[in-house]
Coordinates of C-alpha atoms in Angstrom, one line a residue:
M7 CA -53.3 25.5 -69.9
I8 CA -54.7 27.8 -72.2
D9 CA -56.9 26.5 -74.8
L10 CA -56.4 27.3 -78.8
I11 CA -60.1 27.4 -78.9
N12 CA -62.1 29.5 -77.3
F13 CA -65.9 29.2 -76.9
L14 CA -67.7 32.4 -76.4
Q15 CA -70.6 33.6 -76.1
T16 CA -71.6 37.4 -77.0
T17 CA -75.4 38.8 -77.2
G18 CA -77.4 35.6 -77.6
R19 CA -75.0 34.6 -80.3
Y20 CA -72.1 32.0 -80.3
R21 CA -68.7 32.7 -81.9
F22 CA -66.0 30.1 -82.1
V23 CA -62.4 31.7 -82.9
D24 CA -58.7 30.6 -82.4
C25 CA -56.1 31.6 -80.5
V26 CA -55.2 34.7 -82.1
G27 CA -59.1 36.5 -81.8
N28 CA -60.2 35.6 -85.8
C29 CA -63.3 34.3 -86.2
I30 CA -63.5 31.2 -87.6
F31 CA -67.5 31.2 -87.7
K32 CA -70.6 32.5 -85.7
S33 CA -74.7 31.9 -85.9
K34 CA -77.4 31.7 -83.6
I35 CA -77.4 28.3 -81.8
Y36 CA -79.9 26.8 -79.8
L37 CA -79.6 25.3 -76.7
S38 CA -79.5 21.7 -77.4
D39 CA -77.1 22.7 -80.0
K40 CA -75.0 24.3 -77.8
K41 CA -74.6 21.3 -75.7
I42 CA -73.7 19.0 -78.1
I43 CA -71.0 22.3 -79.5
Q44 CA -69.8 22.5 -76.2
R45 CA -69.1 18.5 -76.1
M46 CA -67.2 18.7 -78.9
I47 CA -64.8 21.3 -77.5
K48 CA -62.0 19.4 -75.7
R49 CA -59.5 21.6 -73.7
N50 CA -56.1 21.0 -75.3
N51 CA -53.1 22.6 -75.3
D52 CA -51.2 23.6 -78.2
C53 CA -53.6 21.9 -81.1
S54 CA -54.3 22.7 -84.7
Y55 CA -58.2 21.9 -86.4
K56 CA -60.0 21.4 -89.1
V57 CA -63.5 22.6 -89.2
L58 CA -66.5 20.8 -90.6
K59 CA -70.0 22.6 -91.7
E60 CA -73.0 20.9 -91.5
E61 CA -76.4 23.1 -92.5
I62 CA -79.3 22.1 -90.8
M63 CA -82.9 23.4 -90.9
R64 CA -84.7 23.2 -87.9
N65 CA -87.8 25.6 -87.1
Q66 CA -87.1 27.8 -89.9
Y67 CA -84.1 28.7 -88.9
L68 CA -80.9 28.1 -90.7
I69 CA -77.8 26.8 -88.2
L70 CA -74.5 25.4 -88.2
L71 CA -73.1 22.5 -86.4
C72 CA -69.6 22.8 -86.3
V73 CA -67.5 19.6 -85.5
L74 CA -64.6 20.3 -84.4
V75 CA -61.7 18.0 -85.7
F76 CA -58.5 17.8 -83.4
V77 CA -55.3 17.1 -84.4
A78 CA -52.7 16.8 -82.4
C79 CA -49.5 19.0 -82.6
K80 CA -47.0 21.3 -80.9
R81 CA -47.4 25.1 -81.0
D82 CA -43.9 25.9 -79.8
T83 CA -43.6 29.0 -78.1
I84 CA -40.1 30.9 -76.6
N85 CA -40.4 29.4 -73.4
N86 CA -40.2 25.8 -75.0
I87 CA -36.9 26.8 -76.1
Q88 CA -33.4 25.8 -73.8
V89 CA -30.3 27.7 -74.9
I90 CA -26.6 27.3 -73.6
G91 CA -25.8 31.5 -73.1
S92 CA -22.1 33.0 -72.0
H93 CA -21.7 34.9 -68.4
N94 CA -20.2 38.1 -68.4
S95 CA -20.3 37.7 -72.1
Y96 CA -17.8 40.2 -73.0
K97 CA -15.0 39.3 -71.1
I98 CA -10.9 39.5 -71.9
P99 CA -9.3 38.0 -69.4
I100 CA -7.3 39.9 -66.8
E101 CA -3.7 40.2 -68.4
P102 CA -1.3 37.4 -66.6
S103 CA 0.7 39.9 -64.6
L104 CA -2.2 41.6 -63.4
W105 CA -3.6 38.5 -62.5
Q106 CA -0.9 37.3 -60.5
Y107 CA -0.7 40.5 -58.6
V108 CA -4.4 39.9 -57.6
Y109 CA -3.9 35.8 -56.8
S110 CA -0.9 37.4 -54.4
I111 CA -3.4 39.6 -52.5
D112 CA -6.7 36.6 -52.5
S113 CA -5.8 34.0 -54.5
I114 CA -10.0 32.8 -54.0
R115 CA -11.0 35.4 -55.7
A116 CA -8.0 35.6 -58.4
R117 CA -9.1 32.0 -59.3
S118 CA -13.0 33.2 -59.7
L119 CA -11.6 35.5 -61.9
Q120 CA -9.7 33.5 -64.4
Y121 CA -11.7 33.3 -67.2
G122 CA -12.4 35.3 -70.4
H123 CA -14.4 34.8 -73.7
I124 CA -14.2 35.0 -77.7
S125 CA -16.2 38.1 -78.8
I126 CA -19.6 38.0 -78.4
V127 CA -19.9 37.3 -82.3
D128 CA -17.8 34.1 -82.4
Q129 CA -20.4 33.1 -79.8
L130 CA -23.1 33.9 -82.0
K131 CA -21.4 31.8 -84.3
L132 CA -20.7 28.9 -82.6
G133 CA -24.5 28.9 -81.8
L134 CA -25.2 31.0 -78.4
R135 CA -28.1 32.4 -78.3
S136 CA -27.8 34.1 -74.8
F137 CA -25.7 36.3 -73.1
E138 CA -25.0 38.8 -69.8
I139 CA -23.4 42.3 -70.5
D140 CA -22.5 44.3 -67.1
V141 CA -23.1 48.3 -67.7
F142 CA -21.7 51.0 -65.6
Y143 CA -23.4 54.7 -65.6
D144 CA -21.1 57.1 -66.8
P145 CA -23.7 59.8 -68.5
L146 CA -20.6 62.2 -68.9
G147 CA -17.4 60.3 -70.2
G148 CA -14.1 59.6 -68.5
H149 CA -15.4 58.2 -65.1
Y150 CA -13.2 55.0 -65.8
A151 CA -10.5 55.7 -68.0
N152 CA -7.2 54.8 -67.5
P153 CA -7.8 51.6 -65.2
E154 CA -5.6 51.5 -62.3
G155 CA -4.7 48.1 -63.1
L156 CA -2.3 49.5 -65.8
N157 CA 0.1 51.4 -63.8
I158 CA -0.1 48.0 -61.4
V159 CA 1.5 46.4 -64.9
R160 CA 3.9 49.2 -64.9
E161 CA 4.9 49.5 -61.6
L162 CA 5.4 45.8 -62.1
G163 CA 8.2 46.2 -64.5
E164 CA 5.9 45.4 -67.4
K165 CA 4.5 47.1 -70.4
P166 CA 0.9 46.8 -70.4
K167 CA -1.5 45.5 -73.5
D168 CA -2.9 47.6 -75.3
F169 CA -5.9 49.2 -74.0
D170 CA -8.4 51.7 -75.3
S171 CA -6.6 53.0 -77.5
E172 CA -9.2 55.3 -79.0
N173 CA -10.4 56.7 -75.8
K174 CA -13.5 54.8 -76.2
L175 CA -13.8 55.3 -72.1
S176 CA -13.6 59.0 -72.7
Q177 CA -16.7 59.4 -74.0
P178 CA -20.5 59.8 -72.7
G179 CA -22.3 56.7 -72.1
L180 CA -22.9 53.2 -70.6
K181 CA -19.8 51.4 -70.0
V182 CA -18.9 47.8 -70.3
F183 CA -16.6 45.2 -68.2
H184 CA -16.2 43.5 -65.0
I185 CA -14.6 45.0 -62.1
Q186 CA -13.2 48.7 -62.3
D187 CA -9.2 48.9 -62.0
V188 CA -8.9 45.0 -61.9
D189 CA -11.3 43.6 -64.5
F190 CA -11.3 46.3 -67.1
R191 CA -10.8 44.3 -70.4
S192 CA -13.8 44.1 -72.9
Y193 CA -14.4 43.4 -76.3
H194 CA -16.7 46.4 -76.5
L195 CA -16.1 49.1 -73.8
L196 CA -18.9 50.8 -75.2
F197 CA -22.2 49.3 -74.9
K198 CA -24.0 50.8 -77.4
E199 CA -21.2 49.7 -79.6
Q200 CA -21.8 46.1 -78.4
L201 CA -25.1 46.5 -79.2
Q202 CA -24.7 47.7 -82.6
V203 CA -22.5 44.4 -83.4
I204 CA -24.7 42.2 -82.1
E205 CA -27.7 43.8 -84.2
K206 CA -25.7 43.7 -87.2
W207 CA -25.0 40.1 -87.0
S208 CA -28.9 39.3 -86.5
L209 CA -29.5 41.5 -89.7
N210 CA -26.8 39.7 -91.3
N211 CA -28.0 35.9 -90.0
N212 CA -32.3 36.5 -90.4
G213 CA -34.5 33.8 -88.6
H214 CA -32.1 33.2 -86.0
M215 CA -33.7 32.0 -82.3
P216 CA -34.4 34.6 -80.0
I217 CA -31.5 36.1 -78.4
I218 CA -31.8 36.5 -74.7
I219 CA -29.5 39.5 -73.2
L220 CA -29.3 40.0 -69.1
I221 CA -28.1 43.2 -68.4
N222 CA -26.1 43.9 -64.4
A223 CA -26.4 47.2 -63.7
K224 CA -22.8 47.4 -61.8
D225 CA -22.2 49.9 -59.6
E226 CA -20.6 48.0 -56.4
N227 CA -17.9 50.0 -54.7
I228 CA -14.9 48.1 -53.8
E229 CA -12.1 48.8 -51.1
N230 CA -9.5 50.5 -52.7
L231 CA -11.2 51.1 -56.3
R232 CA -12.4 53.6 -57.6
K233 CA -15.7 55.1 -56.2
T234 CA -18.5 53.7 -59.2
L235 CA -21.7 56.2 -60.5
A236 CA -25.1 54.7 -58.4
F237 CA -27.8 53.1 -60.9
S238 CA -30.5 56.0 -59.8
A239 CA -33.9 55.3 -61.4
Q240 CA -32.4 57.7 -64.0
A241 CA -29.1 56.0 -64.6
L242 CA -31.4 52.5 -65.3
A243 CA -33.7 54.5 -67.7
S244 CA -31.0 55.3 -69.9
I245 CA -30.2 51.4 -70.6
D246 CA -33.6 51.8 -72.2
K247 CA -32.6 54.5 -74.2
E248 CA -29.5 53.2 -75.3
I249 CA -30.9 50.1 -76.1
R250 CA -33.9 51.7 -78.4
S251 CA -31.1 53.5 -80.3
V252 CA -29.8 50.1 -81.8
F253 CA -32.8 48.4 -81.9
S254 CA -36.4 49.0 -83.1
D255 CA -39.6 47.9 -81.7
E256 CA -40.0 45.1 -84.3
Q257 CA -36.6 43.4 -83.1
L258 CA -37.9 43.8 -79.7
I259 CA -39.7 41.1 -77.4
T260 CA -40.8 43.9 -74.8
P261 CA -43.1 43.3 -71.5
D262 CA -45.9 45.2 -73.4
L263 CA -45.8 42.4 -76.4
V264 CA -46.2 39.6 -74.0
R265 CA -48.8 41.3 -71.8
G266 CA -51.0 42.3 -74.9
D267 CA -54.6 43.1 -73.4
F268 CA -54.2 41.2 -69.9
E269 CA -54.2 43.0 -66.6
S270 CA -50.7 42.5 -65.7
L271 CA -47.7 40.9 -67.2
E272 CA -47.5 37.9 -64.9
Q273 CA -51.1 37.0 -66.1
A274 CA -50.6 37.5 -69.5
V275 CA -47.4 34.3 -69.1
L276 CA -49.2 31.9 -67.2
E277 CA -53.1 32.2 -68.8
R278 CA -51.9 33.0 -72.5
G279 CA -48.2 32.0 -72.4
W280 CA -45.2 33.5 -74.3
P281 CA -45.0 34.4 -77.9
D282 CA -44.7 31.4 -80.4
L283 CA -41.3 30.9 -81.5
E284 CA -41.8 31.5 -85.3
S285 CA -43.0 35.2 -85.0
A286 CA -39.7 35.8 -82.2
K287 CA -37.3 34.7 -84.4
G288 CA -34.6 37.6 -85.0
K289 CA -35.5 39.1 -81.9
F290 CA -34.3 40.0 -79.1
L291 CA -35.4 40.0 -75.3
F292 CA -33.6 42.0 -72.7
V293 CA -34.0 41.2 -69.0
L294 CA -32.6 43.4 -65.7
D295 CA -30.5 41.1 -63.5
E296 CA -30.7 43.1 -60.4
S297 CA -31.8 43.4 -56.9
A298 CA -35.2 44.2 -55.9
T299 CA -33.7 47.7 -55.1
K300 CA -32.8 48.3 -58.6
T301 CA -35.7 46.9 -59.9
N302 CA -38.0 48.8 -57.8
R303 CA -36.3 51.9 -59.2
Y304 CA -36.8 51.1 -62.4
L305 CA -40.2 50.6 -61.8
K306 CA -40.8 54.0 -60.9
T307 CA -39.9 55.0 -64.9
F308 CA -41.8 52.4 -66.1
P309 CA -44.7 51.1 -63.6
S310 CA -46.2 47.9 -64.6
L311 CA -43.1 47.7 -67.0
K312 CA -45.3 49.9 -69.5
K313 CA -43.4 51.0 -72.5
A314 CA -40.3 49.2 -70.8
C315 CA -37.0 47.6 -72.8
L316 CA -36.8 45.7 -70.0
F317 CA -38.0 42.3 -68.5
V318 CA -37.1 42.2 -64.7
N319 CA -36.1 39.4 -61.7
K320 CA -39.5 39.5 -59.6
P321 CA -40.5 36.8 -57.6
E322 CA -43.9 34.8 -58.6
E323 CA -46.9 36.9 -57.4
N324 CA -45.9 40.2 -58.6
P325 CA -47.6 41.4 -61.5
E326 CA -44.1 42.2 -63.2
A327 CA -42.9 38.3 -62.8
A328 CA -42.2 36.7 -66.0
F329 CA -38.5 36.0 -66.5
M330 CA -36.5 35.2 -63.3
V331 CA -32.9 34.6 -62.4
I332 CA -32.3 31.4 -60.2
N333 CA -28.6 30.5 -60.1
D334 CA -28.4 27.2 -58.2
P335 CA -30.0 24.3 -60.0
V336 CA -29.1 21.9 -57.7
K337 CA -30.3 23.8 -54.4
D338 CA -33.3 25.4 -56.6
F339 CA -33.8 22.5 -58.9
E340 CA -38.0 21.6 -57.7
K341 CA -38.1 25.5 -57.4
I342 CA -37.2 25.9 -61.1
K343 CA -38.7 23.3 -62.4
Q344 CA -42.2 23.9 -60.9
L345 CA -42.0 28.0 -62.1
V346 CA -41.6 26.6 -65.7
Q347 CA -44.1 24.1 -65.3
K348 CA -46.1 27.2 -64.2
G349 CA -45.4 29.4 -67.4
Y350 CA -42.3 31.6 -66.2
M351 CA -39.0 31.6 -68.1
V352 CA -35.9 31.0 -65.9
R353 CA -32.1 31.4 -66.5
T354 CA -29.6 29.8 -64.1
R355 CA -25.9 28.2 -64.3
A356 CA -24.1 25.6 -65.2
D357 CA -20.5 26.5 -63.4
A358 CA -19.7 29.6 -61.1
G359 CA -16.1 30.9 -60.3
T360 CA -14.5 28.5 -61.9
I361 CA -14.8 26.0 -59.8
E362 CA -17.1 23.5 -61.6
A363 CA -14.2 23.8 -64.8
R364 CA -11.4 23.2 -62.4
N365 CA -13.2 20.0 -60.9
I366 CA -14.7 18.2 -64.3
D367 CA -18.2 18.6 -62.3
Y368 CA -21.4 18.4 -64.3
T369 CA -23.6 18.5 -61.7
R370 CA -25.1 21.7 -61.7
F371 CA -25.4 21.3 -65.8
E372 CA -27.1 18.1 -65.6
K373 CA -29.5 19.7 -62.7
A374 CA -29.6 23.0 -65.5
Q375 CA -30.9 20.6 -67.8
R376 CA -33.4 18.6 -66.0
S377 CA -34.6 21.6 -64.5
G378 CA -36.2 22.9 -67.6
A379 CA -34.7 26.2 -67.4
Q380 CA -34.8 28.1 -70.9
V381 CA -30.9 29.6 -70.4
I382 CA -28.5 27.9 -68.7
S383 CA -25.4 30.3 -68.5
T384 CA -21.4 29.3 -68.7
D385 CA -18.3 30.5 -69.2
Y386 CA -17.2 26.7 -70.9
Y387 CA -19.2 26.5 -73.9
I388 CA -15.5 26.0 -75.0
E389 CA -12.4 24.5 -72.9
S390 CA -10.4 27.0 -70.9
E391 CA -6.7 27.8 -71.9
L392 CA -6.3 29.5 -68.6
F393 CA -5.8 26.4 -66.9
D394 CA -6.2 22.6 -67.7
S395 CA -9.5 21.2 -67.8
S396 CA -11.7 19.4 -70.5
F397 CA -15.0 21.1 -69.1
K398 CA -17.1 21.9 -71.6
V399 CA -20.9 22.7 -71.9
C400 CA -22.9 22.4 -74.5
F401 CA -25.6 19.6 -75.2
E402 CA -25.6 16.7 -77.4
Q403 CA -23.3 17.2 -80.9
D404 CA -21.8 20.3 -79.6
K405 CA -25.2 22.1 -79.7
Y406 CA -25.9 25.1 -78.0
E407 CA -30.0 25.5 -78.4
R408 CA -32.4 22.8 -78.3
M409 CA -36.4 22.5 -77.9
K410 CA -37.4 21.1 -75.0
T411 CA -38.9 17.5 -75.0
E412 CA -40.6 17.6 -71.1

């Protein structure tokens, strides 16, 4: 537990300071009075206080006896929130003829890909406050232009839906889509443009809850599809570069901000905690949702996450551990619950691969809520329009954000 009031001894004098280090009062105090004051201080997280001073003369010294009256109240921090976010938030559904072609080759995979979203701006208007964006490295531009799926649709005797009429994929920079050549439709094909749209909405909606954005650095090679460009340390650093080209430091919740003067990010999270909610409103927190291999590459450029935009998915007892991605709230329910109680932030999922939506199964969502995970991701914050299902993930009264009660 973190003390709002800290009792500090400095060079024979005692100071009372609040949680951000503002000095309330300091004076030389006799040993007997120190014991009295120490007994008055109660360890209690998230309290406000009222200081009552009484002047007492003793042995020709003026001392202050400070009586601290604690008034219990909750100090909300960003890890006290619970929000529903979307998975692969940018995704436009695969057009029907191409989906049927994929289904004829691999029906299980095709069913898992049968979802899509309204635009991220419309999701923001609805109340979602977390998103997941897949990025592909393309420093020269053009590597992912003219996806093969368009040719497949033509070979099936149909005209493809309009795609990339402005030749965005030919421009240098990170690209946004799900799977090369197959699941390539996105509301914004350029990562930077997607960020600009989100930032514009933020500026027009001042004071919104902090927005948490997970980034997947995609470079998986799939048989019969075009080869991807690997995410080297330099390529991973380009994610930071594009984020900072859109957002100012004042708009970001960064590892440096959370770490402060602590030796490590993990120590800061566990001992002092996350920033308070009021100061975090209108800001963005980015997370690199990747394997240890890519995370370690990223840390080569940003050792200890110093000057980094992104938090990384590291397990506890790592200096960079703070935000974790644990996608199965059923299997890992106790693990998530314990991590949240310790002070970490966790993202989990209410559904995956369209399975829960097809079976109207809320088990994962119910477990996710009870686990305390701060971010619950779903493909179904609204009902599917691609198959018959009433499955919908939201809190009470159709809300997508709330303060945790446990």
